PDB file of C-alpha atoms in Angstrom:
ATOM      1  CA  MET A  14       0.000   0.000   0.000  1.00  0.00           C
ATOM      2  CA  ASN A  15       1.326   3.415  -0.956  1.00  0.00           C
ATOM      3  CA  THR A  16       1.439   5.810   1.998  1.00  0.00           C
ATOM      4  CA  PRO A  17       1.722   9.616   1.592  1.00  0.00           C
ATOM      5  CA  ASP A  18       5.435   9.503   2.437  1.00  0.00           C
ATOM      6  CA  SER A  19       6.222   6.664   0.021  1.00  0.00           C
ATOM      7  CA  LEU A  20       4.276   8.330  -2.782  1.00  0.00           C
ATOM      8  CA  ALA A  21       5.964  11.679  -2.133  1.00  0.00           C
ATOM      9  CA  SER A  22       9.370   9.996  -2.198  1.00  0.00           C
ATOM     10  CA  LYS A  23       8.577   8.452  -5.585  1.00  0.00           C
ATOM     11  CA  TRP A  24       7.296  11.782  -6.894  1.00  0.00           C
ATOM     12  CA  LEU A  25      10.424  13.576  -5.715  1.00  0.00           C
ATOM     13  CA  ASP A  26      12.621  11.080  -7.562  1.00  0.00           C
ATOM     14  CA  ARG A  27      10.503  11.468 -10.683  1.00  0.00           C
ATOM     15  CA  ALA A  28      10.505  15.280 -10.448  1.00  0.00           C
ATOM     16  CA  SER A  29      14.302  15.381 -10.533  1.00  0.00           C
ATOM     17  CA  SER A  30      14.185  14.688 -14.279  1.00  0.00           C
ATOM     18  CA  ASP A  31      11.168  16.864 -15.116  1.00  0.00           C
ATOM     19  CA  HIS A  32      12.289  19.483 -17.645  1.00  0.00           C
ATOM     20  CA  THR A  33      10.527  22.393 -15.901  1.00  0.00           C
ATOM     21  CA  ILE A  34      11.974  21.517 -12.502  1.00  0.00           C
ATOM     22  CA  VAL A  35      15.461  21.109 -13.988  1.00  0.00           C
ATOM     23  CA  PHE A  36      15.042  24.492 -15.695  1.00  0.00           C
ATOM     24  CA  LEU A  37      14.017  26.196 -12.434  1.00  0.00           C
ATOM     25  CA  LEU A  38      16.945  24.623 -10.571  1.00  0.00           C
ATOM     26  CA  ASP A  39      19.275  25.985 -13.242  1.00  0.00           C
ATOM     27  CA  ALA A  40      17.761  29.450 -12.711  1.00  0.00           C
ATOM     28  CA  LEU A  41      18.591  29.172  -9.008  1.00  0.00           C
ATOM     29  CA  LYS A  42      22.209  28.424  -9.881  1.00  0.00           C
ATOM     30  CA  GLN A  43      22.326  31.394 -12.241  1.00  0.00           C
ATOM     31  CA  ASN A  44      21.238  33.604  -9.345  1.00  0.00           C
ATOM     32  CA  ASN A  45      24.073  32.361  -7.111  1.00  0.00           C
ATOM     33  CA  CYS A  46      21.969  30.020  -5.006  1.00  0.00           C
ATOM     34  CA  PRO A  47      23.718  26.706  -4.281  1.00  0.00           C
ATOM     35  CA  THR A  48      21.423  23.858  -5.222  1.00  0.00           C
ATOM     36  CA  GLY A  49      22.852  20.351  -5.524  1.00  0.00           C
ATOM     37  CA  PRO A  50      20.562  17.367  -6.176  1.00  0.00           C
ATOM     38  CA  LEU A  51      16.845  18.083  -5.889  1.00  0.00           C
ATOM     39  CA  SER A  52      16.632  15.598  -3.012  1.00  0.00           C
ATOM     40  CA  SER A  53      19.022  17.789  -0.996  1.00  0.00           C
ATOM     41  CA  LEU A  54      16.698  20.810  -1.350  1.00  0.00           C
ATOM     42  CA  VAL A  55      13.303  19.216  -0.778  1.00  0.00           C
ATOM     43  CA  LYS A  56      11.825  17.774   2.402  1.00  0.00           C
ATOM     44  CA  ASN A  57       8.560  15.860   2.195  1.00  0.00           C
ATOM     45  CA  THR A  58       6.786  16.215   5.501  1.00  0.00           C
ATOM     46  CA  THR A  59       3.384  16.203   7.188  1.00  0.00           C
ATOM     47  CA  CYS A  60       1.651  19.547   7.699  1.00  0.00           C
ATOM     48  CA  GLY A  61      -1.603  20.890   8.994  1.00  0.00           C
ATOM     49  CA  PRO A  62      -4.618  21.252   6.697  1.00  0.00           C
ATOM     50  CA  ASP A  63      -4.688  23.791   3.839  1.00  0.00           C
ATOM     51  CA  ARG A  64      -0.900  23.968   3.575  1.00  0.00           C
ATOM     52  CA  ALA A  65       0.757  22.602   0.454  1.00  0.00           C
ATOM     53  CA  GLY A  66       4.355  23.693   0.942  1.00  0.00           C
ATOM     54  CA  GLY A  67       6.871  26.333   1.924  1.00  0.00           C
ATOM     55  CA  PHE A  68      10.490  27.267   1.672  1.00  0.00           C
ATOM     56  CA  ALA A  69      13.301  28.669   3.782  1.00  0.00           C
ATOM     57  CA  MET A  70      16.811  29.972   3.159  1.00  0.00           C
ATOM     58  CA  ASN A  71      19.895  28.726   5.025  1.00  0.00           C
ATOM     59  CA  VAL A  72      18.164  26.033   7.040  1.00  0.00           C
ATOM     60  CA  THR A  73      19.767  22.746   8.054  1.00  0.00           C
ATOM     61  CA  SER A  74      16.846  21.229   9.948  1.00  0.00           C
ATOM     62  CA  ILE A  75      13.120  21.777   9.598  1.00  0.00           C
ATOM     63  CA  GLU A  76      10.267  21.388  12.027  1.00  0.00           C
ATOM     64  CA  SER A  77       7.006  20.979  10.158  1.00  0.00           C
ATOM     65  CA  SER A  78       5.095  22.549  13.030  1.00  0.00           C
ATOM     66  CA  THR A  79       6.931  25.883  12.841  1.00  0.00           C
ATOM     67  CA  LEU A  80       5.890  28.003   9.902  1.00  0.00           C
ATOM     68  CA  ASP A  81       6.509  31.714   9.584  1.00  0.00           C
ATOM     69  CA  LYS A  82       3.389  32.511   7.598  1.00  0.00           C
ATOM     70  CA  SER A  83       4.643  35.931   6.546  1.00  0.00           C
ATOM     71  CA  SER A  84       7.652  34.531   4.732  1.00  0.00           C
ATOM     72  CA  GLN A  85       6.448  31.071   3.769  1.00  0.00           C
ATOM     73  CA  ASN A  86       9.521  29.942   5.709  1.00  0.00           C
ATOM     74  CA  TYR A  87       9.626  26.927   7.979  1.00  0.00           C
ATOM     75  CA  GLY A  88      11.612  27.390  11.145  1.00  0.00           C
ATOM     76  CA  GLY A  89      14.909  25.603  11.501  1.00  0.00           C
ATOM     77  CA  LYS A  90      18.549  25.942  12.400  1.00  0.00           C
ATOM     78  CA  LYS A  91      20.099  28.808  10.465  1.00  0.00           C
ATOM     79  CA  THR A  92      23.509  28.554   8.898  1.00  0.00           C
ATOM     80  CA  SER A  93      26.015  31.237   7.942  1.00  0.00           C
ATOM     81  CA  SER A  94      26.940  29.678   4.590  1.00  0.00           C
ATOM     82  CA  ALA A  95      25.877  30.901   1.156  1.00  0.00           C
ATOM     83  CA  PRO A  96      22.083  31.064   0.844  1.00  0.00           C
ATOM     84  CA  LYS A  97      20.541  27.743  -0.055  1.00  0.00           C
ATOM     85  CA  PRO A  98      16.806  27.160  -0.354  1.00  0.00           C
ATOM     86  CA  THR A  99      15.091  24.363   1.513  1.00  0.00           C
ATOM     87  CA  ILE A 100      11.676  23.489   0.125  1.00  0.00           C
ATOM     88  CA  VAL A 101       8.976  21.746   2.112  1.00  0.00           C
ATOM     89  CA  ILE A 102       6.274  19.713   0.412  1.00  0.00           C
ATOM     90  CA  CYS A 103       3.284  18.818   2.588  1.00  0.00           C
ATOM     91  CA  GLN A 104       2.927  15.209   1.476  1.00  0.00           C
ATOM     92  CA  ASN A 105      -0.380  14.640   3.263  1.00  0.00           C
ATOM     93  CA  ASN A 106      -2.009  17.476   1.291  1.00  0.00           C
ATOM     94  CA  ILE A 107      -0.719  16.543  -2.173  1.00  0.00           C
ATOM     95  CA  TYR A 108      -3.169  14.561  -4.283  1.00  0.00           C
ATOM     96  CA  ASP A 109      -1.146  13.270  -7.233  1.00  0.00           C
ATOM     97  CA  TYR A 110       2.082  13.731  -9.161  1.00  0.00           C
ATOM     98  CA  PRO A 111       0.892  16.771 -11.197  1.00  0.00           C
ATOM     99  CA  ASP A 112      -0.134  18.440  -7.931  1.00  0.00           C
ATOM    100  CA  TYR A 113       3.324  17.651  -6.523  1.00  0.00           C
ATOM    101  CA  LEU A 114       4.980  19.244  -9.565  1.00  0.00           C
ATOM    102  CA  ARG A 115       2.830  22.379  -9.324  1.00  0.00           C
ATOM    103  CA  THR A 116       3.595  22.784  -5.628  1.00  0.00           C
ATOM    104  CA  LEU A 117       7.305  22.201  -6.167  1.00  0.00           C
ATOM    105  CA  SER A 118       7.356  24.711  -9.049  1.00  0.00           C
ATOM    106  CA  HIS A 119       5.526  27.263  -6.890  1.00  0.00           C
ATOM    107  CA  GLU A 120       8.107  27.001  -4.114  1.00  0.00           C
ATOM    108  CA  LEU A 121      11.035  27.028  -6.549  1.00  0.00           C
ATOM    109  CA  ILE A 122       9.749  30.304  -8.001  1.00  0.00           C
ATOM    110  CA  HIS A 123       9.633  31.759  -4.479  1.00  0.00           C
ATOM    111  CA  SER A 124      13.199  30.561  -3.982  1.00  0.00           C
ATOM    112  CA  ILE A 125      14.269  32.185  -7.242  1.00  0.00           C
ATOM    113  CA  ASP A 126      12.656  35.463  -6.153  1.00  0.00           C
ATOM    114  CA  GLN A 127      14.513  35.279  -2.856  1.00  0.00           C
ATOM    115  CA  CYS A 128      17.858  34.721  -4.601  1.00  0.00           C
ATOM    116  CA  ARG A 129      17.267  37.124  -7.482  1.00  0.00           C
ATOM    117  CA  ALA A 130      15.513  40.015  -5.750  1.00  0.00           C
ATOM    118  CA  LYS A 131      16.303  39.426  -2.042  1.00  0.00           C
ATOM    119  CA  ALA A 132      12.581  39.547  -1.322  1.00  0.00           C
ATOM    120  CA  ASP A 133      11.568  40.974   2.067  1.00  0.00           C
ATOM    121  CA  TRP A 134       8.620  38.796   3.061  1.00  0.00           C
ATOM    122  CA  SER A 135       7.429  41.281   5.681  1.00  0.00           C
ATOM    123  CA  ASN A 136       6.933  43.777   2.831  1.00  0.00           C
ATOM    124  CA  LEU A 137       3.449  43.166   1.448  1.00  0.00           C
ATOM    125  CA  LYS A 138       4.422  44.331  -2.044  1.00  0.00           C
ATOM    126  CA  HIS A 139       7.332  41.881  -2.174  1.00  0.00           C
ATOM    127  CA  HIS A 140       5.184  39.073  -0.812  1.00  0.00           C
ATOM    128  CA  ALA A 141       2.307  39.838  -3.182  1.00  0.00           C
ATOM    129  CA  CYS A 142       4.588  40.004  -6.209  1.00  0.00           C
ATOM    130  CA  SER A 143       6.172  36.632  -5.528  1.00  0.00           C
ATOM    131  CA  GLU A 144       2.788  35.022  -4.884  1.00  0.00           C
ATOM    132  CA  ILE A 145       1.470  36.436  -8.164  1.00  0.00           C
ATOM    133  CA  ARG A 146       4.486  35.078 -10.034  1.00  0.00           C
ATOM    134  CA  ALA A 147       4.344  31.675  -8.341  1.00  0.00           C
ATOM    135  CA  SER A 148       0.613  31.224  -8.955  1.00  0.00           C
ATOM    136  CA  ASN A 149       0.937  32.464 -12.529  1.00  0.00           C
ATOM    137  CA  LEU A 150       3.926  30.337 -13.559  1.00  0.00           C
ATOM    138  CA  SER A 151       3.518  27.097 -11.592  1.00  0.00           C
ATOM    139  CA  GLY A 152       0.479  25.785 -13.452  1.00  0.00           C
ATOM    140  CA  GLU A 153      -1.767  25.915 -10.401  1.00  0.00           C
ATOM    141  CA  CYS A 154      -4.165  28.270 -12.181  1.00  0.00           C
ATOM    142  CA  GLY A 155      -4.451  26.232 -15.358  1.00  0.00           C
ATOM    143  CA  TYR A 156      -7.970  25.825 -16.711  1.00  0.00           C
ATOM    144  CA  GLY A 157      -8.096  22.103 -15.936  1.00  0.00           C
ATOM    145  CA  VAL A 158      -6.945  22.649 -12.357  1.00  0.00           C
ATOM    146  CA  GLU A 159      -9.529  25.385 -11.860  1.00  0.00           C
ATOM    147  CA  LEU A 160     -12.255  23.103 -13.222  1.00  0.00           C
ATOM    148  CA  LEU A 161     -11.381  20.568 -10.516  1.00  0.00           C
ATOM    149  CA  ARG A 162     -11.871  23.357  -7.961  1.00  0.00           C
ATOM    150  CA  GLY A 163     -15.311  24.063  -9.407  1.00  0.00           C
ATOM    151  CA  ASN A 164     -14.289  27.317 -11.092  1.00  0.00           C
ATOM    152  CA  MET A 165     -15.559  27.147 -14.668  1.00  0.00           C
ATOM    153  CA  LYS A 166     -14.892  30.698 -15.853  1.00  0.00           C
ATOM    154  CA  HIS A 167     -12.883  30.596 -19.081  1.00  0.00           C
ATOM    155  CA  ARG A 168     -12.259  34.190 -20.160  1.00  0.00           C
ATOM    156  CA  GLY A 169     -10.243  35.938 -17.457  1.00  0.00           C
ATOM    157  CA  GLY A 170     -10.311  32.883 -15.238  1.00  0.00           C
ATOM    158  CA  HIS A 171      -6.528  32.557 -15.036  1.00  0.00           C
ATOM    159  CA  ILE A 172      -6.087  36.142 -13.832  1.00  0.00           C
ATOM    160  CA  ASP A 173      -8.919  35.715 -11.312  1.00  0.00           C
ATOM    161  CA  CYS A 174      -7.255  32.555  -9.981  1.00  0.00           C
ATOM    162  CA  VAL A 175      -3.839  34.198  -9.625  1.00  0.00           C
ATOM    163  CA  MET A 176      -5.325  37.171  -7.768  1.00  0.00           C
ATOM    164  CA  ARG A 177      -7.453  34.926  -5.547  1.00  0.00           C
ATOM    165  CA  ARG A 178      -4.573  32.667  -4.561  1.00  0.00           C
ATOM    166  CA  ALA A 179      -2.200  35.568  -3.999  1.00  0.00           C
ATOM    167  CA  ASN A 180      -4.797  37.171  -1.745  1.00  0.00           C
ATOM    168  CA  LEU A 181      -5.209  33.966   0.280  1.00  0.00           C
ATOM    169  CA  SER A 182      -1.455  33.805   0.868  1.00  0.00           C
ATOM    170  CA  LEU A 183      -1.225  37.481   1.761  1.00  0.00           C
ATOM    171  CA  LYS A 184      -3.945  37.091   4.396  1.00  0.00           C
ATOM    172  CA  ALA A 185      -1.548  34.820   6.310  1.00  0.00           C
ATOM    173  CA  ASN A 186       1.034  37.603   6.516  1.00  0.00           C
ATOM    174  CA  PRO A 187       0.880  39.131  10.032  1.00  0.00           C
ATOM    175  CA  ASN A 188       1.600  42.548   8.510  1.00  0.00           C
ATOM    176  CA  GLU A 189      -1.573  42.373   6.418  1.00  0.00           C
ATOM    177  CA  ASN A 190      -4.299  44.504   7.965  1.00  0.00           C
ATOM    178  CA  GLY A 191      -7.003  44.366   5.336  1.00  0.00           C
ATOM    179  CA  GLU A 192      -5.042  46.089   2.569  1.00  0.00           C
ATOM    180  CA  GLY A 193      -3.943  42.900   0.799  1.00  0.00           C
ATOM    181  CA  GLU A 194      -6.326  43.190  -2.144  1.00  0.00           C
ATOM    182  CA  GLU A 195      -5.259  46.771  -2.863  1.00  0.00           C
ATOM    183  CA  VAL A 196      -1.576  45.818  -2.670  1.00  0.00           C
ATOM    184  CA  ILE A 197      -2.161  42.957  -5.106  1.00  0.00           C
ATOM    185  CA  LYS A 198      -3.980  45.254  -7.537  1.00  0.00           C
ATOM    186  CA  GLU A 199      -1.148  47.789  -7.324  1.00  0.00           C
ATOM    187  CA  VAL A 200       1.674  45.357  -8.145  1.00  0.00           C
ATOM    188  CA  PHE A 201      -0.302  42.950 -10.331  1.00  0.00           C
ATOM    189  CA  PRO A 202       0.412  44.343 -13.835  1.00  0.00           C
ATOM    190  CA  GLN A 203       4.179  44.364 -13.382  1.00  0.00           C
ATOM    191  CA  CYS A 204       4.426  41.075 -11.462  1.00  0.00           C
ATOM    192  CA  TYR A 205       1.993  39.152 -13.666  1.00  0.00           C
ATOM    193  CA  ALA A 206       4.028  40.216 -16.708  1.00  0.00           C
ATOM    194  CA  ASP A 207       7.306  39.103 -15.097  1.00  0.00           C
ATOM    195  CA  LEU A 208       7.827  35.605 -16.496  1.00  0.00           C
ATOM    196  CA  TYR A 209      11.417  35.135 -15.318  1.00  0.00           C
ATOM    197  CA  PRO A 210      13.117  32.716 -15.769  1.00  0.00           C
ATOM    198  CA  PHE A 211      10.850  31.702 -18.662  1.00  0.00           C
ATOM    199  CA  MET A 212      11.024  33.425 -22.045  1.00  0.00           C
ATOM    200  CA  ARG A 213       7.284  32.927 -22.490  1.00  0.00           C
ATOM    201  CA  HIS A 214       4.493  31.718 -20.245  1.00  0.00           C
ATOM    202  CA  PRO A 215       5.073  27.985 -19.536  1.00  0.00           C
ATOM    203  CA  GLY A 216       1.377  27.284 -20.117  1.00  0.00           C
ATOM    204  CA  SER A 217       1.341  28.745 -23.622  1.00  0.00           C
ATOM    205  CA  ASN A 218       1.198  26.417 -26.613  1.00  0.00           C
TER     206      ASN A 218
END
């Protein structure tokens, strides 16, 4: 019988050769973030409900119960070495391999933003921008995925999904005091158009 941890382990092994994941790992290297094998960056663990993943920089050990919701960072022992992302995948909340890939891509894009732009996760504009990029580029707002959520809007549905998911993440930021939607609207045009490291939107044909 496949348990959540055994399935997640298989998915992690499989993801290491996925072309999008390999491409995102290469982007991390280009932004001076040490990477190494995917298995050295990713920890499959058990989380509370409604949490798919997270990431931290310069962490050698992770406690799944300690999550800094403002930064998407799991608590752990900090190191003084060059910044290296540690990505957490909440194996008990991942439904299948495509969902695993979308979650992993989402967190890798956050990691890229941290390395490239030195994002300040207490700054709502920084947080909002990275959430917009991660939701836009990870595939989590694809039409088929939205259909499974019961959202059947076709025209404009992708933008609505990105804004909705960015807003949900921003609400977990302790510095958000009801202004999250306005912050998202302010930064949305620039951040939605920022496709880095892709040359074109990965969902385009």
